CSV table of C-alpha atoms in Angstrom, one decimal:
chain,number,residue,atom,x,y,z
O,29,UNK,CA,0.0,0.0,0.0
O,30,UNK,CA,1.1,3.1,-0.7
O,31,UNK,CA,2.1,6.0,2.2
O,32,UNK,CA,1.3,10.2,1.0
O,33,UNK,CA,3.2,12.1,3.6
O,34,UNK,CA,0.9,15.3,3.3
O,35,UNK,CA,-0.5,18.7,3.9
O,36,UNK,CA,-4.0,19.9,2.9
O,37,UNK,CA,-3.9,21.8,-0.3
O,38,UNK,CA,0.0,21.4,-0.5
O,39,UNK,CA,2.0,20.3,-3.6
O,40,UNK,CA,0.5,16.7,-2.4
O,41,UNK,CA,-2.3,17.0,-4.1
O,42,UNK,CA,-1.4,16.6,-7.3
O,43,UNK,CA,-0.3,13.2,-6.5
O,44,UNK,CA,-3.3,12.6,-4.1
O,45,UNK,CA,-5.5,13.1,-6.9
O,46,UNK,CA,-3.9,10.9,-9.2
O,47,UNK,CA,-3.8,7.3,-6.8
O,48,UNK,CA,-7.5,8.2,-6.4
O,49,UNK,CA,-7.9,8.3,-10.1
O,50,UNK,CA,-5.6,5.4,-10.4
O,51,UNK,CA,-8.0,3.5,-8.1
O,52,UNK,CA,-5.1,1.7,-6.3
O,53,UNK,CA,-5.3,1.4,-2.4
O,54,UNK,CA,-3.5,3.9,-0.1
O,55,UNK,CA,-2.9,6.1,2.9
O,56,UNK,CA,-2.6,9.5,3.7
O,57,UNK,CA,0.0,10.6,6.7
O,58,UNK,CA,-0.5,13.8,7.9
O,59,UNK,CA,2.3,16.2,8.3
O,60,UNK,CA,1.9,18.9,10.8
O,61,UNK,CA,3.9,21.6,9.0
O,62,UNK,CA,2.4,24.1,11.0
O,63,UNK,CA,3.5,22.8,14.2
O,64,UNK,CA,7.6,22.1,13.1
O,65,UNK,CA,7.3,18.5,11.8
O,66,UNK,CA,8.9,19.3,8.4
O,67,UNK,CA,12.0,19.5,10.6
O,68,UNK,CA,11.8,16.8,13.1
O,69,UNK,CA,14.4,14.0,12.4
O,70,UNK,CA,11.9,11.5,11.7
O,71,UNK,CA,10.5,13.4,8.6
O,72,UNK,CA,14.0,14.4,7.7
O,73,UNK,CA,15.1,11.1,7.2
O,74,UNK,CA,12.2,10.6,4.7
O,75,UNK,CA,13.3,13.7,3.0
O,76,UNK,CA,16.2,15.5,4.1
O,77,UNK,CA,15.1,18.4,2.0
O,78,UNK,CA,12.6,18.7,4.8
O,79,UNK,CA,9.6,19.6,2.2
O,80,UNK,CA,6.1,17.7,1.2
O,81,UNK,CA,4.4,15.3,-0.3
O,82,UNK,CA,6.5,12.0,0.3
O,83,UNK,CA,5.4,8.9,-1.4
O,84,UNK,CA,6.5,5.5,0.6
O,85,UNK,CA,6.1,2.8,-1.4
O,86,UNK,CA,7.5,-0.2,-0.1
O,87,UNK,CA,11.0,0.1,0.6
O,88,UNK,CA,11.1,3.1,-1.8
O,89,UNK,CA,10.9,6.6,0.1
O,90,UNK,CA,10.1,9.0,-2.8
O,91,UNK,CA,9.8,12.8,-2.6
O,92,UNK,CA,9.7,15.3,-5.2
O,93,UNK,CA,6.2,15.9,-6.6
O,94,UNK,CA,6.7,15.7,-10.2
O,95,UNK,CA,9.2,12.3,-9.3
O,96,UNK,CA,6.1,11.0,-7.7
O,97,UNK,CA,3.4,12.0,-10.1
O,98,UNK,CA,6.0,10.2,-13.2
O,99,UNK,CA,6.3,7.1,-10.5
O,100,UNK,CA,2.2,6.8,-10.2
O,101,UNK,CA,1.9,6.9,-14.1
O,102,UNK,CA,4.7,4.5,-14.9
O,103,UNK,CA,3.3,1.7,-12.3
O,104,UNK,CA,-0.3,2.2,-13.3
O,105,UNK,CA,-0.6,2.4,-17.4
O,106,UNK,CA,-4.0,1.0,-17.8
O,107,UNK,CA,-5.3,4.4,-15.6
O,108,UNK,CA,-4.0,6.3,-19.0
O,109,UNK,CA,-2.3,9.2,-17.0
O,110,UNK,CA,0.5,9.7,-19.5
O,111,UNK,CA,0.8,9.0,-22.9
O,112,UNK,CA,3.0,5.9,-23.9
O,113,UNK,CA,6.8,5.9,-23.8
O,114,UNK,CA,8.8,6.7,-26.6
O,115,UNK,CA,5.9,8.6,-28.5
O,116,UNK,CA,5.9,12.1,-29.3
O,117,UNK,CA,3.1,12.8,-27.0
O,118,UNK,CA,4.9,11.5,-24.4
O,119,UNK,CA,7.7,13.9,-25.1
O,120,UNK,CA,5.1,16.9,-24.5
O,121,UNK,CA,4.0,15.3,-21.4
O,122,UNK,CA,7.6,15.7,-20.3
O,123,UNK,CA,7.6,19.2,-21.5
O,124,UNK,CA,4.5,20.3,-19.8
O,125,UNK,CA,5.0,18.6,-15.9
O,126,UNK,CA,8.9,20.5,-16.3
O,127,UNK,CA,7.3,23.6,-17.5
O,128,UNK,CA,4.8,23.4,-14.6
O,129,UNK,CA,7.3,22.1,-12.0
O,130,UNK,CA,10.0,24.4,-12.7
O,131,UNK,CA,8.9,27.3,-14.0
O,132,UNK,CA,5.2,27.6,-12.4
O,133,UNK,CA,5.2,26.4,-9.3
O,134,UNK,CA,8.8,27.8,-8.5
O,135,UNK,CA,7.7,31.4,-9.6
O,136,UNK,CA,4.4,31.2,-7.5
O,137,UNK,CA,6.6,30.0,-4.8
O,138,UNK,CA,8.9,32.6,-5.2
O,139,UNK,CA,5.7,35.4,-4.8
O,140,UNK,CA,4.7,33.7,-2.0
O,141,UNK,CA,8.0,33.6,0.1
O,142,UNK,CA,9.5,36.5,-1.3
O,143,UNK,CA,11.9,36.9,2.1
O,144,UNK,CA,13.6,33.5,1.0
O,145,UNK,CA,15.2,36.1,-1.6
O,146,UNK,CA,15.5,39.3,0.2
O,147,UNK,CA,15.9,40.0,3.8
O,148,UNK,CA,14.9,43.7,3.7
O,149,UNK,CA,11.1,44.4,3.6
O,150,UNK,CA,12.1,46.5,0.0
O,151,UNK,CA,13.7,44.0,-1.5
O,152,UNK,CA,11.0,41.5,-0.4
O,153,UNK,CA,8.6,43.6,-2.3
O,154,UNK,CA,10.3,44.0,-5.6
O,155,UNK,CA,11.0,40.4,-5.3
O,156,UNK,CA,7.4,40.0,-4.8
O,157,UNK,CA,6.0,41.9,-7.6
O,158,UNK,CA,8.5,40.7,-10.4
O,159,UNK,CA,7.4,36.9,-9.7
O,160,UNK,CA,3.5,37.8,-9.6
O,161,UNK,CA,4.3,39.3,-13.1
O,162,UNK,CA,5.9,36.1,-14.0
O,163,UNK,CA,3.5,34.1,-12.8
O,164,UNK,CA,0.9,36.0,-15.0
O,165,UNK,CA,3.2,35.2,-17.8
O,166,UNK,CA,3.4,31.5,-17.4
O,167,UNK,CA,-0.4,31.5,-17.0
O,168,UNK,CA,-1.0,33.2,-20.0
O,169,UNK,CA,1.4,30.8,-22.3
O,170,UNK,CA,-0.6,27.9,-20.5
O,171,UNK,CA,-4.3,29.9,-21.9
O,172,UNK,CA,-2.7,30.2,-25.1
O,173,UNK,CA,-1.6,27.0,-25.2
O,174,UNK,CA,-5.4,25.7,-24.3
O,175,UNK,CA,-6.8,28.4,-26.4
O,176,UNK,CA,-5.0,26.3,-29.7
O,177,UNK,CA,-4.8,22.4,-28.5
O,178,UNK,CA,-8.0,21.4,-27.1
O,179,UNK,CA,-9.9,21.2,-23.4
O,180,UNK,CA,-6.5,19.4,-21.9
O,181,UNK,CA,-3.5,20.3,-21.6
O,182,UNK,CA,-2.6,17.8,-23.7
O,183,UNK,CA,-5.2,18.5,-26.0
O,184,UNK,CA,-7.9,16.1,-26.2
O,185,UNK,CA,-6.5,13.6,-23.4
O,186,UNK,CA,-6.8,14.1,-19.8
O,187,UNK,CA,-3.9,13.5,-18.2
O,188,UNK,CA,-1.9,13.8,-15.3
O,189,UNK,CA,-0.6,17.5,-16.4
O,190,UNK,CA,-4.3,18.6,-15.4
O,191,UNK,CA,-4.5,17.8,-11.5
O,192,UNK,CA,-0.6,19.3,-11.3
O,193,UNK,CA,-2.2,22.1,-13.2
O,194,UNK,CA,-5.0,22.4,-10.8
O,195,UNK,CA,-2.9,22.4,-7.4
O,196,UNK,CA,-0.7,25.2,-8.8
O,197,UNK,CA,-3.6,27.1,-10.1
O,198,UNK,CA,-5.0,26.6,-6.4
O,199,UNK,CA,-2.2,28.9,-5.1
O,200,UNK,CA,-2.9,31.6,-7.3
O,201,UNK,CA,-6.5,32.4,-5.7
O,202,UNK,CA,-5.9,35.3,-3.8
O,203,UNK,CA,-3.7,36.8,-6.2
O,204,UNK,CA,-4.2,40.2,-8.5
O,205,UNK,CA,-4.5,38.4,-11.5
O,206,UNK,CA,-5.4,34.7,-10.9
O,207,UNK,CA,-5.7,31.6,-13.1
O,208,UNK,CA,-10.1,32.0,-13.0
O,209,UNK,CA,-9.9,34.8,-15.1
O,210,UNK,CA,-8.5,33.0,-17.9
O,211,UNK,CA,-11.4,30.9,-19.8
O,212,UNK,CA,-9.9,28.9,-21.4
O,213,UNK,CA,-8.0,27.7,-18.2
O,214,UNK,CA,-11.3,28.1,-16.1
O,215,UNK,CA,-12.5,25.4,-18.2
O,216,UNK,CA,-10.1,23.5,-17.6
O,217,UNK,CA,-10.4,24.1,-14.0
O,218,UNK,CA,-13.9,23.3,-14.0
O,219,UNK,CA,-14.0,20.4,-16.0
O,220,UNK,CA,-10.8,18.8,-13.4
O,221,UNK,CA,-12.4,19.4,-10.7
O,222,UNK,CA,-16.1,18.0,-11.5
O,223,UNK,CA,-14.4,14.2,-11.9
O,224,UNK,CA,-15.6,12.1,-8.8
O,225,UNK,CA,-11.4,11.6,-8.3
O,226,UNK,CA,-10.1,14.9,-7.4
O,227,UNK,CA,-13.8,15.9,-5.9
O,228,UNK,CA,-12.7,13.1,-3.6
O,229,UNK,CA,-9.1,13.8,-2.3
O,230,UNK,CA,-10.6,17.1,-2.1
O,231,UNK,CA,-13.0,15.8,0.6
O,232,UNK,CA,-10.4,13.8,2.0
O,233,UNK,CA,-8.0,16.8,2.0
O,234,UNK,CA,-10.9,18.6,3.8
O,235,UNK,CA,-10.4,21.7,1.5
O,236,UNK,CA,-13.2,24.4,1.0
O,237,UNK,CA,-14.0,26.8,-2.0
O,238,UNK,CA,-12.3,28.9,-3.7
O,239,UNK,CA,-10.4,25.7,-5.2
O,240,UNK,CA,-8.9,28.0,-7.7
C-alpha cells in the first residue's frame, strides 16, 4: 500500500488526486507543517530536504512531486495518465509537468515567500511583484496553449498535467490576476475538478471553496 506524507492543499495534491484516479489502495500521513514537523528527524530522514508530499512505497521513500506523479503513471498504465513511452506525445507530457514544476510552481513560490530572496522588507517587495508578473506570464502561455490544443493540456487527453495544473492554479486564488480569469483555463479548471477523483481527495484533504 502506498504512504502520502501530506499537507492539505500542499504540492500533495497533485499526486493525491492521481492514486484516487488510479483507483489503487493507499494512505494519507499527515504532516503537521504548521507545528515544526517538516523539521523533526523523523520526517527528515524521509526527505532530508525537509519539504512535502513523500510517497513511501515499499521500501522506496520518494519525494519530489513531479518524481512521484511520473512514479504513479509509470506503475499504473492501464489508468491512462500519460501517454505511452517513446511517443511524441509523451515527449510533450515531459515538456508540460517541467514547465509546470520548474517554472510555475517555482515562480508562485517565489511570490509567495518573497523573504527567501531578500531580507529587507524593499527588496521583499520587488521580489514580490516581479514573480507575480511572471507568474501571470506562465499562466497566459498555458491559456494560449489551451486556447490552440483542445480542453487538456494535452489537448484532447486528460492527463496527469491537469490535477498538477489544478494544485498550482489553487495557489494563485488570492492573487491580482489569478488563473479564474482565464477561460480557457477556467474550463479546464472546472472540467478537473467536477471528476468524482479529485472531488474526492478534495474531501479527503478537507479543503473548501475557492479551489482556484
Amino acid at each position: 500500500m502506498y504512504v502520502l506524507h501530506y499537507y492539505p492543499g500542499n504540492a500533495n495534491l497533485a499526486p493525491h488526486i492521481l492514486l484516487e484516479e488510479c483507483g489503487v489502495p493507499y494512505r494519507l500521513e499527515f504532516v503537521d507543517r504548521e507545528h515544526g514537523a517538516l523539521e523533526s528527524p523523523e520526517f527528515l530522514k524521509l526527505n532530508p530536504a525537509g519539504l512535502i508530499p513523500v510517497l513511501v512505497d515499499g521500501d522506496l521513500v520518494l519525494p519530489e512531486t513531479a518524481a512521484i506523479c511520473l512514479h504513479l503513471v509509470d506503475q499504473h498504465p492501464e489508468a491512462g495518465l500519460a501517454p505511452e513511452v517513446g511517443t511524441k506525445e509523451r515527449a510533450h507530457f515531459y515538456r508540460w509537468l517541467v514547465y509546470l514544476t520548474n517554472t510555475l510552481q517555482s515562480r508562485i513560490l517565489v511570490g509567495a515567500y518573497p523573504k527567501r530572496l531578500s531580507d529587507d522588507e524593499a527588496g521583499a517587495a520587488v521580489v514580490q511583484r516581479q514573480a507575480r508578473a511572471q507568474i501571470s506570464q506562465s499562466l497566459d502561455i498555458i491559456e494560449r496553449q489551451l486556447a490552440n490544443s483542445g480542453p487538456w493540456l494535452l489537448g484532447e487527453r486528460f492527463s496527469a498535467l491537469d490535477p498538477y495544473l489544478l494544485t498550482l492554479c489553487r495557489w494563485t486564488r488570492h492573487l491580482p490576476s489569478p488563473a479564474r480569469e482565464r477561460p480557457h483555463l477556467k474550463r479546464l479548471l472546472d472540467a478537473t475538478l467536477a471528476r468524482p477523483a479529485v472531488q474526492r481527495a478534495h474531501e479527503q484533504e478537507r479543503l473548501t471553496p475557492p479551489f482556484y
